[in-house]
Amino acid sequence: MQNKELTMGKYFATRAVHAGREDFIAMGVHAPPLDLSSTYPTPDLDVAARSFDRLVAGDGPEGSFIYQRLFNPTTDRFERALAELEGAEDAAAFSSGMATFTAVLLAAKQRGTHVVAVRPLYGTADHLLTSGLLGFSVTWATQDAIAEAMRPETALVVLETPANPTLELMDVASVARQAGQVPVLVDSTFATPALQQPLSLGASLVMHSATKFLGGHGDVLAGVVAGSHALVRDIKHVRAATGGLLHPFASYLLHRGLATLALRVERAQASAIDLASRLASDRRIASVRYPGLPGQDPRGLLGRQMRGPGGILAFELGNDDPAVLRDFLGALEIITPAVSLGSTDSLIQPPAALTHRVVDEQARTDAGIGRGLLRLSVGLEDVRDLWGDLDRALAEVSSRLELRDDAAALSR
Ligand SMILES: *Cc1c(COP(=O)(O)O)cnc(C)c1O
């Protein structure tokens, strides 16, 4: 059983509340200190020089923090807390999820310039690999054909689970076995450490767009990656040289967000389970993608890899005409049409037209991202109001929807 909810004698929700706060009593504080210094005094040049060398190499400070791009104690505190929740030795925080992915790729370049990746990925991550902007070539493989796609110069294997936006679950342990010695990066943004710990399943690195559930309130742009000392050291080396680190105020807000993570994910998930089954038994809906629905976890990963199906789902109306989509989204009063996810409020968007428009059209279609697919990030509103909103907006466009005749079949 790889379920790591109970670690070191404490359950996840307890650790999420206390992580990164172990020294508070000794410090005489109850909230994390927020240090906004861009530079730090260096009265002793020898001490400063040694600390500088360590920080540039990706190690911790000794004597002086030197400069905010090299080290910040508020960001370090958030990183330690997140590492603990992922069961990792260390973590590095960045100014966005994409800055995180960029640094992971640049740090991997010493091993080669080839990446094996599983579609679908977040649209811009797909674009970053496909465009060759960072000098990598990519082989797209299914989760069962990783071994065949590996080359001597493969530096990294990349996957997302649940995948954005199709909610497909990828088998992390199986992919890690196929990758052999090559590090596997799992984008765990949709699951958060409240629902899965990819490192315990054999992944080498786990990353998050912390903009989403970790921040949780729609007011922070951030990313974070966790893994072994050695791998994170290389990533911090890249960060010290290229920048892109997280601002300490954002780190403060993220650390604050961790304390309510378990609660927020549980609530979003409970509502998502309810909405997914309502949508699945509604004849106005053509399809629903949600790992918690019957038949949608063919590998049996729920429970074994992920503790629950999560707070995001996707569905298609009984008409994929853009005008119908527009009128449906326009009729929503509580759920906001917007990209991003994992916020207090519910957000909905059509990935083919927005987040995944940068993905090759054929690849998008092959990955199951049709023009009518809508991704719904379930927020913390009362689920009765959320269903009321969806039901009302569906009624507005229902004369143009083809009704499914296998009513309730999706929910069985
Ligand atoms: C949003 C997102 C990203 C990119 O993160 P940013 O913080 O927007 O740069 C990467 N992966 C997934 C799964 C995402 O949802």
Coordinates of C-alpha atoms and ligand atoms in Angstrom, one line a residue:
M1 CA 0.0 0.0 0.0
Q2 CA 1.5 3.3 -1.1
N3 CA -1.0 5.4 0.6
K4 CA 1.1 7.9 2.6
E5 CA -1.7 9.7 4.5
L6 CA -0.2 8.5 7.8
T7 CA 3.5 9.4 8.0
M8 CA 5.7 9.5 11.0
G9 CA 2.7 8.9 13.3
K10 CA 0.7 11.8 12.0
Y11 CA -2.1 12.2 9.5
F12 CA -1.8 14.5 6.5
A13 CA -4.2 17.2 7.8
T14 CA -2.2 17.5 11.0
R15 CA 1.1 17.8 9.2
A16 CA -0.3 20.4 6.8
V17 CA -1.3 22.6 9.7
H18 CA 2.1 22.3 11.5
A19 CA 4.7 21.9 8.7
G20 CA 7.3 24.6 8.7
R21 CA 6.2 25.8 12.1
E22 CA 8.3 23.6 14.4
D23 CA 10.5 26.4 15.7
F24 CA 7.6 28.8 16.6
I25 CA 7.6 28.3 20.3
A26 CA 11.4 28.8 20.6
M27 CA 11.0 31.9 18.4
G28 CA 8.1 33.2 20.5
V29 CA 5.9 33.7 17.4
H30 CA 2.5 32.3 16.2
A31 CA 2.7 33.2 12.5
P32 CA 5.7 32.8 10.1
P33 CA 8.0 35.8 10.0
L34 CA 7.9 37.6 6.7
D35 CA 11.4 38.7 5.6
L36 CA 11.2 41.0 2.5
S37 CA 15.0 41.9 2.4
S38 CA 16.4 42.0 -1.1
T39 CA 20.0 42.0 0.4
Y40 CA 21.6 41.0 3.7
P41 CA 24.5 42.5 5.6
T42 CA 27.9 40.9 4.9
P43 CA 30.2 42.4 7.7
D44 CA 32.6 39.4 7.4
L45 CA 33.8 39.0 3.9
D46 CA 35.3 35.5 4.4
V47 CA 32.0 34.2 5.9
A48 CA 30.0 35.9 3.0
A49 CA 32.3 34.5 0.3
R50 CA 31.8 30.9 1.7
S51 CA 28.0 31.4 2.0
F52 CA 27.9 32.8 -1.6
D53 CA 29.7 29.8 -3.0
R54 CA 27.4 27.4 -1.2
L55 CA 24.2 29.2 -2.3
V56 CA 25.3 29.5 -6.0
A57 CA 25.9 25.7 -6.0
G58 CA 22.4 25.1 -4.7
D59 CA 23.3 24.4 -1.1
G60 CA 22.0 26.1 2.1
P61 CA 23.4 29.4 3.5
E62 CA 26.2 29.6 6.1
G63 CA 26.5 32.8 8.0
S64 CA 24.8 35.2 5.6
F65 CA 21.8 34.9 3.2
I66 CA 23.7 37.3 0.9
Y67 CA 20.9 38.2 -1.6
Q68 CA 17.2 37.4 -2.1
R69 CA 17.8 35.6 -5.5
L70 CA 20.2 33.2 -3.6
F71 CA 18.2 32.7 -0.4
N72 CA 15.1 33.9 1.5
P73 CA 14.1 32.5 4.9
T74 CA 10.3 32.9 4.3
T75 CA 10.5 31.1 1.0
D76 CA 12.8 28.5 2.6
R77 CA 10.3 27.9 5.3
F78 CA 7.5 27.2 2.7
E79 CA 9.8 24.9 0.8
R80 CA 10.6 22.9 3.9
A81 CA 6.9 22.6 4.7
L82 CA 6.0 21.5 1.2
A83 CA 8.9 19.0 1.1
E84 CA 7.6 17.4 4.3
L85 CA 4.1 17.0 2.9
E86 CA 5.5 15.4 -0.3
G87 CA 7.8 13.1 1.7
A88 CA 10.8 14.8 -0.1
E89 CA 14.2 15.8 1.2
D90 CA 14.0 19.3 -0.3
A91 CA 12.0 21.6 -2.4
A92 CA 12.5 24.7 -4.6
A93 CA 9.9 27.4 -5.1
F94 CA 9.5 29.6 -8.2
S95 CA 7.6 32.5 -9.5
S96 CA 5.2 30.3 -11.5
G97 CA 4.6 26.7 -12.4
M98 CA 6.2 27.3 -15.8
A99 CA 9.3 28.8 -14.3
T100 CA 9.5 25.6 -12.2
F101 CA 9.2 23.3 -15.2
T102 CA 11.8 25.4 -17.1
A103 CA 14.4 25.1 -14.2
V104 CA 13.7 21.4 -13.9
L105 CA 14.4 21.0 -17.7
L106 CA 17.6 23.2 -17.6
A107 CA 18.9 21.2 -14.6
A108 CA 18.3 17.9 -16.5
K109 CA 20.3 19.1 -19.5
Q110 CA 23.5 17.8 -18.0
R111 CA 22.1 14.3 -18.6
G112 CA 20.9 14.9 -22.2
T113 CA 18.5 16.9 -24.3
H114 CA 15.8 14.4 -24.9
V115 CA 12.5 14.2 -23.0
V116 CA 9.9 11.4 -23.0
A117 CA 6.5 12.8 -22.1
V118 CA 2.9 11.6 -21.8
R119 CA 0.0 13.5 -23.3
P120 CA -2.1 15.3 -22.2
L121 CA 0.0 17.8 -20.4
Y122 CA -0.9 21.3 -19.3
G123 CA -1.1 23.3 -22.6
T124 CA 1.9 25.5 -22.1
A125 CA 4.1 22.6 -20.8
D126 CA 3.2 20.8 -24.0
H127 CA 4.1 23.9 -26.0
L128 CA 7.5 24.4 -24.1
L129 CA 8.5 20.9 -25.1
T130 CA 7.1 20.9 -28.6
S131 CA 8.5 24.3 -29.5
G132 CA 12.1 23.2 -28.7
L133 CA 12.5 26.6 -27.0
L134 CA 14.9 25.2 -24.4
G135 CA 16.8 22.9 -26.9
F136 CA 15.1 19.6 -26.0
S137 CA 13.6 17.2 -28.4
V138 CA 10.5 15.3 -27.2
T139 CA 9.1 11.8 -27.8
W140 CA 5.4 11.6 -26.9
A141 CA 4.5 8.2 -25.5
T142 CA 1.5 6.6 -23.9
Q143 CA 2.0 5.5 -20.3
D144 CA 2.5 1.9 -21.4
A145 CA 5.1 2.7 -24.0
I146 CA 7.7 4.6 -22.0
A147 CA 10.3 1.9 -22.1
E148 CA 10.3 1.9 -26.0
A149 CA 10.6 5.7 -26.1
M150 CA 13.7 5.9 -23.9
R151 CA 17.0 6.8 -25.5
P152 CA 20.6 7.0 -24.1
E153 CA 20.2 10.8 -24.1
T154 CA 16.9 10.9 -22.4
A155 CA 17.2 13.3 -19.5
L156 CA 13.7 13.3 -18.0
V157 CA 10.3 11.6 -18.2
V158 CA 7.4 13.9 -17.7
L159 CA 3.7 13.1 -16.9
E160 CA 0.8 14.7 -15.2
T161 CA -1.8 12.8 -13.1
P162 CA -4.6 13.4 -13.0
A163 CA -4.0 14.8 -16.5
N164 CA -5.1 18.3 -17.4
P165 CA -7.8 18.6 -18.7
T166 CA -9.0 15.0 -19.3
L167 CA -8.6 13.8 -15.7
E168 CA -7.0 10.6 -17.0
L169 CA -5.0 8.9 -14.2
M170 CA -1.4 7.8 -15.1
D171 CA 0.2 4.9 -13.2
V172 CA 3.3 6.6 -11.6
A173 CA 4.9 3.3 -10.4
S174 CA 4.6 1.7 -13.8
V175 CA 6.1 4.7 -15.6
A176 CA 8.9 4.9 -13.0
R177 CA 9.7 1.2 -13.6
Q178 CA 9.9 1.7 -17.4
A179 CA 12.1 4.8 -17.0
G180 CA 14.8 2.9 -15.1
Q181 CA 17.5 5.2 -13.9
V182 CA 16.1 8.3 -15.7
P183 CA 14.3 10.7 -13.3
V184 CA 10.5 10.9 -13.6
L185 CA 8.8 14.3 -13.0
V186 CA 5.2 14.1 -12.0
D187 CA 3.0 17.3 -12.2
S188 CA 0.7 16.7 -9.3
T189 CA -1.1 20.0 -9.5
F190 CA -4.6 18.5 -9.7
A191 CA -4.1 16.1 -6.8
T192 CA -2.0 18.1 -4.3
P193 CA -0.1 16.2 -1.5
A194 CA -3.5 15.9 0.2
L195 CA -4.4 13.2 -2.3
Q196 CA -1.1 11.6 -3.5
Q197 CA 2.6 11.5 -2.9
P198 CA 4.2 10.6 -6.3
L199 CA 7.7 10.2 -4.7
S200 CA 6.5 7.3 -2.7
L201 CA 5.5 5.6 -6.0
G202 CA 8.9 5.9 -7.6
A203 CA 8.9 9.4 -9.1
S204 CA 12.1 11.4 -8.6
L205 CA 10.5 14.8 -8.7
V206 CA 7.0 16.2 -8.0
M207 CA 6.0 19.6 -9.2
H208 CA 3.0 21.9 -8.6
S209 CA 1.6 24.9 -10.1
A210 CA 1.2 26.4 -6.6
T211 CA -1.0 29.0 -8.2
K212 CA -3.8 26.4 -8.0
F213 CA -4.8 24.4 -4.9
L214 CA -1.6 25.1 -2.8
G215 CA -2.3 28.9 -2.9
G216 CA -6.0 28.1 -3.0
H217 CA -7.4 31.6 -3.0
G218 CA -6.7 32.8 -6.6
D219 CA -4.2 35.5 -5.5
V220 CA -0.8 33.9 -5.9
L221 CA 1.2 32.9 -9.0
A222 CA 3.8 30.3 -8.0
G223 CA 5.4 26.9 -8.6
V224 CA 7.3 24.4 -6.5
V225 CA 9.2 21.2 -7.1
A226 CA 10.3 18.6 -4.5
G227 CA 12.6 15.7 -4.6
S228 CA 16.0 14.4 -3.4
H229 CA 18.7 16.7 -2.0
A230 CA 20.9 16.0 -5.1
L231 CA 18.2 16.8 -7.7
V232 CA 16.8 19.8 -5.9
R233 CA 20.4 21.1 -5.4
D234 CA 20.9 21.2 -9.2
I235 CA 17.5 22.9 -9.6
K236 CA 18.5 25.6 -7.0
H237 CA 21.8 26.0 -8.9
V238 CA 19.8 26.9 -12.0
R239 CA 17.5 29.2 -10.0
A240 CA 20.4 31.0 -8.5
A241 CA 21.8 31.6 -11.9
T242 CA 18.7 32.4 -13.8
G243 CA 16.3 33.9 -11.2
G244 CA 12.6 33.1 -11.3
L245 CA 12.4 32.4 -7.6
L246 CA 9.3 33.1 -5.6
H247 CA 8.7 36.4 -3.9
P248 CA 8.7 36.0 -0.1
F249 CA 5.2 37.5 0.3
A250 CA 3.9 34.8 -2.1
S251 CA 5.8 32.2 -0.1
Y252 CA 4.1 33.5 3.0
L253 CA 0.7 33.2 1.4
L254 CA 1.5 29.7 0.2
H255 CA 2.6 28.6 3.6
R256 CA -0.6 30.0 5.0
G257 CA -2.6 28.1 2.4
L258 CA -1.0 24.8 3.3
A259 CA -2.8 24.9 6.7
T260 CA -6.2 24.7 5.0
L261 CA -5.2 22.5 2.1
A262 CA -6.7 19.2 3.4
L263 CA -10.0 21.0 4.3
R264 CA -10.2 22.7 0.9
V265 CA -9.4 19.6 -1.1
E266 CA -11.9 17.5 0.9
R267 CA -14.7 20.0 0.3
A268 CA -14.0 20.5 -3.4
Q269 CA -13.8 16.8 -3.8
A270 CA -17.0 16.0 -2.0
S271 CA -18.8 18.6 -4.2
A272 CA -17.1 17.3 -7.4
I273 CA -18.3 13.7 -6.6
D274 CA -21.8 15.0 -6.3
L275 CA -21.7 17.2 -9.4
A276 CA -20.0 14.5 -11.5
S277 CA -22.8 12.0 -10.8
R278 CA -25.5 14.6 -11.4
L279 CA -24.0 15.5 -14.7
A280 CA -23.4 11.8 -15.7
S281 CA -27.1 11.1 -15.2
D282 CA -28.3 14.2 -17.0
R283 CA -29.4 13.6 -20.6
R284 CA -28.3 17.1 -21.7
I285 CA -24.7 16.1 -21.0
A286 CA -22.8 14.1 -23.7
S287 CA -19.9 12.9 -21.5
V288 CA -18.3 13.4 -18.1
R289 CA -14.6 12.8 -17.3
Y290 CA -14.0 12.2 -13.6
P291 CA -11.9 9.4 -12.1
G292 CA -14.5 8.8 -9.4
L293 CA -17.2 7.8 -11.9
P294 CA -17.7 4.0 -12.5
G295 CA -15.4 2.7 -15.3
Q296 CA -13.1 5.8 -15.3
D297 CA -10.3 4.3 -13.3
P298 CA -9.4 1.2 -15.4
R299 CA -6.1 0.7 -13.7
G300 CA -7.5 0.8 -10.2
L301 CA -5.3 3.7 -9.1
L302 CA -7.8 5.3 -6.7
G303 CA -6.9 4.2 -3.2
R304 CA -3.6 2.7 -4.4
Q305 CA -2.1 5.8 -5.9
M306 CA -4.5 8.6 -5.2
R307 CA -6.6 8.8 -2.1
G308 CA -9.7 10.3 -3.8
P309 CA -10.8 11.5 -7.2
G310 CA -10.2 15.2 -6.5
G311 CA -12.0 18.5 -7.1
I312 CA -11.8 18.9 -10.9
L313 CA -14.0 17.3 -13.6
A314 CA -14.7 17.9 -17.3
F315 CA -17.8 17.4 -19.3
E316 CA -19.3 18.0 -22.8
L317 CA -22.7 19.4 -23.5
G318 CA -24.9 17.7 -26.0
N319 CA -23.7 20.2 -28.7
D320 CA -20.1 21.3 -29.2
D321 CA -21.0 24.4 -31.2
P322 CA -19.0 27.4 -30.0
A323 CA -22.2 29.5 -29.9
V324 CA -23.9 27.1 -27.5
L325 CA -20.8 26.9 -25.3
R326 CA -20.7 30.7 -25.2
D327 CA -24.3 31.0 -24.2
F328 CA -24.0 28.3 -21.6
L329 CA -21.0 30.0 -20.0
G330 CA -22.7 33.3 -20.3
A331 CA -25.7 32.0 -18.4
L332 CA -23.7 30.9 -15.3
E333 CA -24.0 33.3 -12.4
I334 CA -21.9 31.6 -9.6
I335 CA -19.3 29.7 -11.6
T336 CA -16.9 32.1 -13.2
P337 CA -15.7 31.5 -16.8
A338 CA -11.9 31.7 -16.3
V339 CA -8.7 29.7 -16.7
S340 CA -6.9 28.5 -13.6
L341 CA -8.2 26.1 -10.9
G342 CA -8.1 25.2 -7.3
S343 CA -9.4 28.5 -6.0
T344 CA -12.1 29.1 -3.3
D345 CA -14.5 29.9 -6.1
S346 CA -15.6 27.6 -9.0
L347 CA -14.0 28.2 -12.4
I348 CA -14.9 26.8 -15.8
Q349 CA -13.2 27.0 -19.2
P350 CA -13.0 25.3 -22.5
P351 CA -9.4 24.0 -22.8
A352 CA -9.4 23.6 -26.6
A353 CA -10.1 27.3 -26.9
L354 CA -8.0 28.6 -24.0
T355 CA -5.4 26.7 -21.9
H356 CA -4.7 24.1 -24.5
R357 CA -5.0 26.2 -27.7
V358 CA -1.2 26.2 -27.9
V359 CA -1.2 22.4 -28.4
D360 CA -1.2 20.9 -31.9
E361 CA -4.8 20.4 -33.0
Q362 CA -4.4 16.8 -34.0
A363 CA -2.5 16.0 -30.7
R364 CA -5.3 17.7 -28.8
T365 CA -8.0 15.7 -30.5
D366 CA -6.0 12.4 -30.0
A367 CA -5.7 13.2 -26.3
G368 CA -9.5 13.6 -26.1
I369 CA -9.6 17.4 -25.8
G370 CA -12.5 18.2 -28.2
R371 CA -13.7 21.8 -28.8
G372 CA -16.8 21.2 -26.7
L373 CA -14.9 20.0 -23.6
L374 CA -15.4 22.1 -20.5
R375 CA -13.1 21.8 -17.4
L376 CA -14.8 22.6 -14.1
S377 CA -12.7 23.4 -11.0
V378 CA -15.1 23.0 -8.1
G379 CA -14.8 25.6 -5.4
L380 CA -16.0 25.9 -1.9
E381 CA -19.5 27.1 -2.5
D382 CA -22.5 25.1 -1.3
V383 CA -22.8 22.3 -3.9
R384 CA -26.6 22.9 -4.1
D385 CA -25.9 26.4 -5.4
L386 CA -23.4 25.0 -7.9
W387 CA -25.8 22.4 -9.2
G388 CA -28.5 25.1 -9.4
D389 CA -26.2 27.3 -11.5
L390 CA -25.3 24.5 -13.9
D391 CA -28.9 23.3 -14.1
R392 CA -30.1 26.8 -14.9
A393 CA -27.4 27.4 -17.5
L394 CA -28.2 24.0 -19.1
A395 CA -31.9 25.0 -19.3
E396 CA -31.0 28.2 -21.1
V397 CA -29.4 26.2 -24.0
S398 CA -31.3 23.0 -23.7
S399 CA -33.4 23.5 -26.9
R400 CA -30.1 23.3 -28.8
L401 CA -28.7 20.2 -27.0
E402 CA -29.0 16.7 -28.3
L403 CA -30.4 14.6 -25.5
R404 CA -28.5 11.4 -24.7
D405 CA -30.8 8.4 -24.9
D406 CA -28.8 6.2 -22.5
A407 CA -29.9 8.2 -19.5
A408 CA -28.0 7.3 -16.4
A409 CA -25.7 5.0 -18.3
L410 CA -22.7 7.3 -17.5
S411 CA -23.3 7.0 -13.8
R412 CA -23.6 3.3 -13.6
Ligands
LIG1 C1 -1.5 26.0 -14.3 C2 -0.7 24.7 -14.5 C3 0.7 24.8 -14.8 C4 1.4 26.1 -15.0 O1 1.5 26.8 -13.8 P1 1.6 28.4 -13.8 O2 1.7 28.7 -12.3 O3 0.4 29.0 -14.5 O4 2.9 28.8 -14.5 C5 1.4 23.6 -14.9 N1 0.8 22.4 -14.8 C6 -0.6 22.3 -14.5 C7 -1.2 21.0 -14.3 C8 -1.3 23.5 -14.4 O5 -2.6 23.4 -14.1

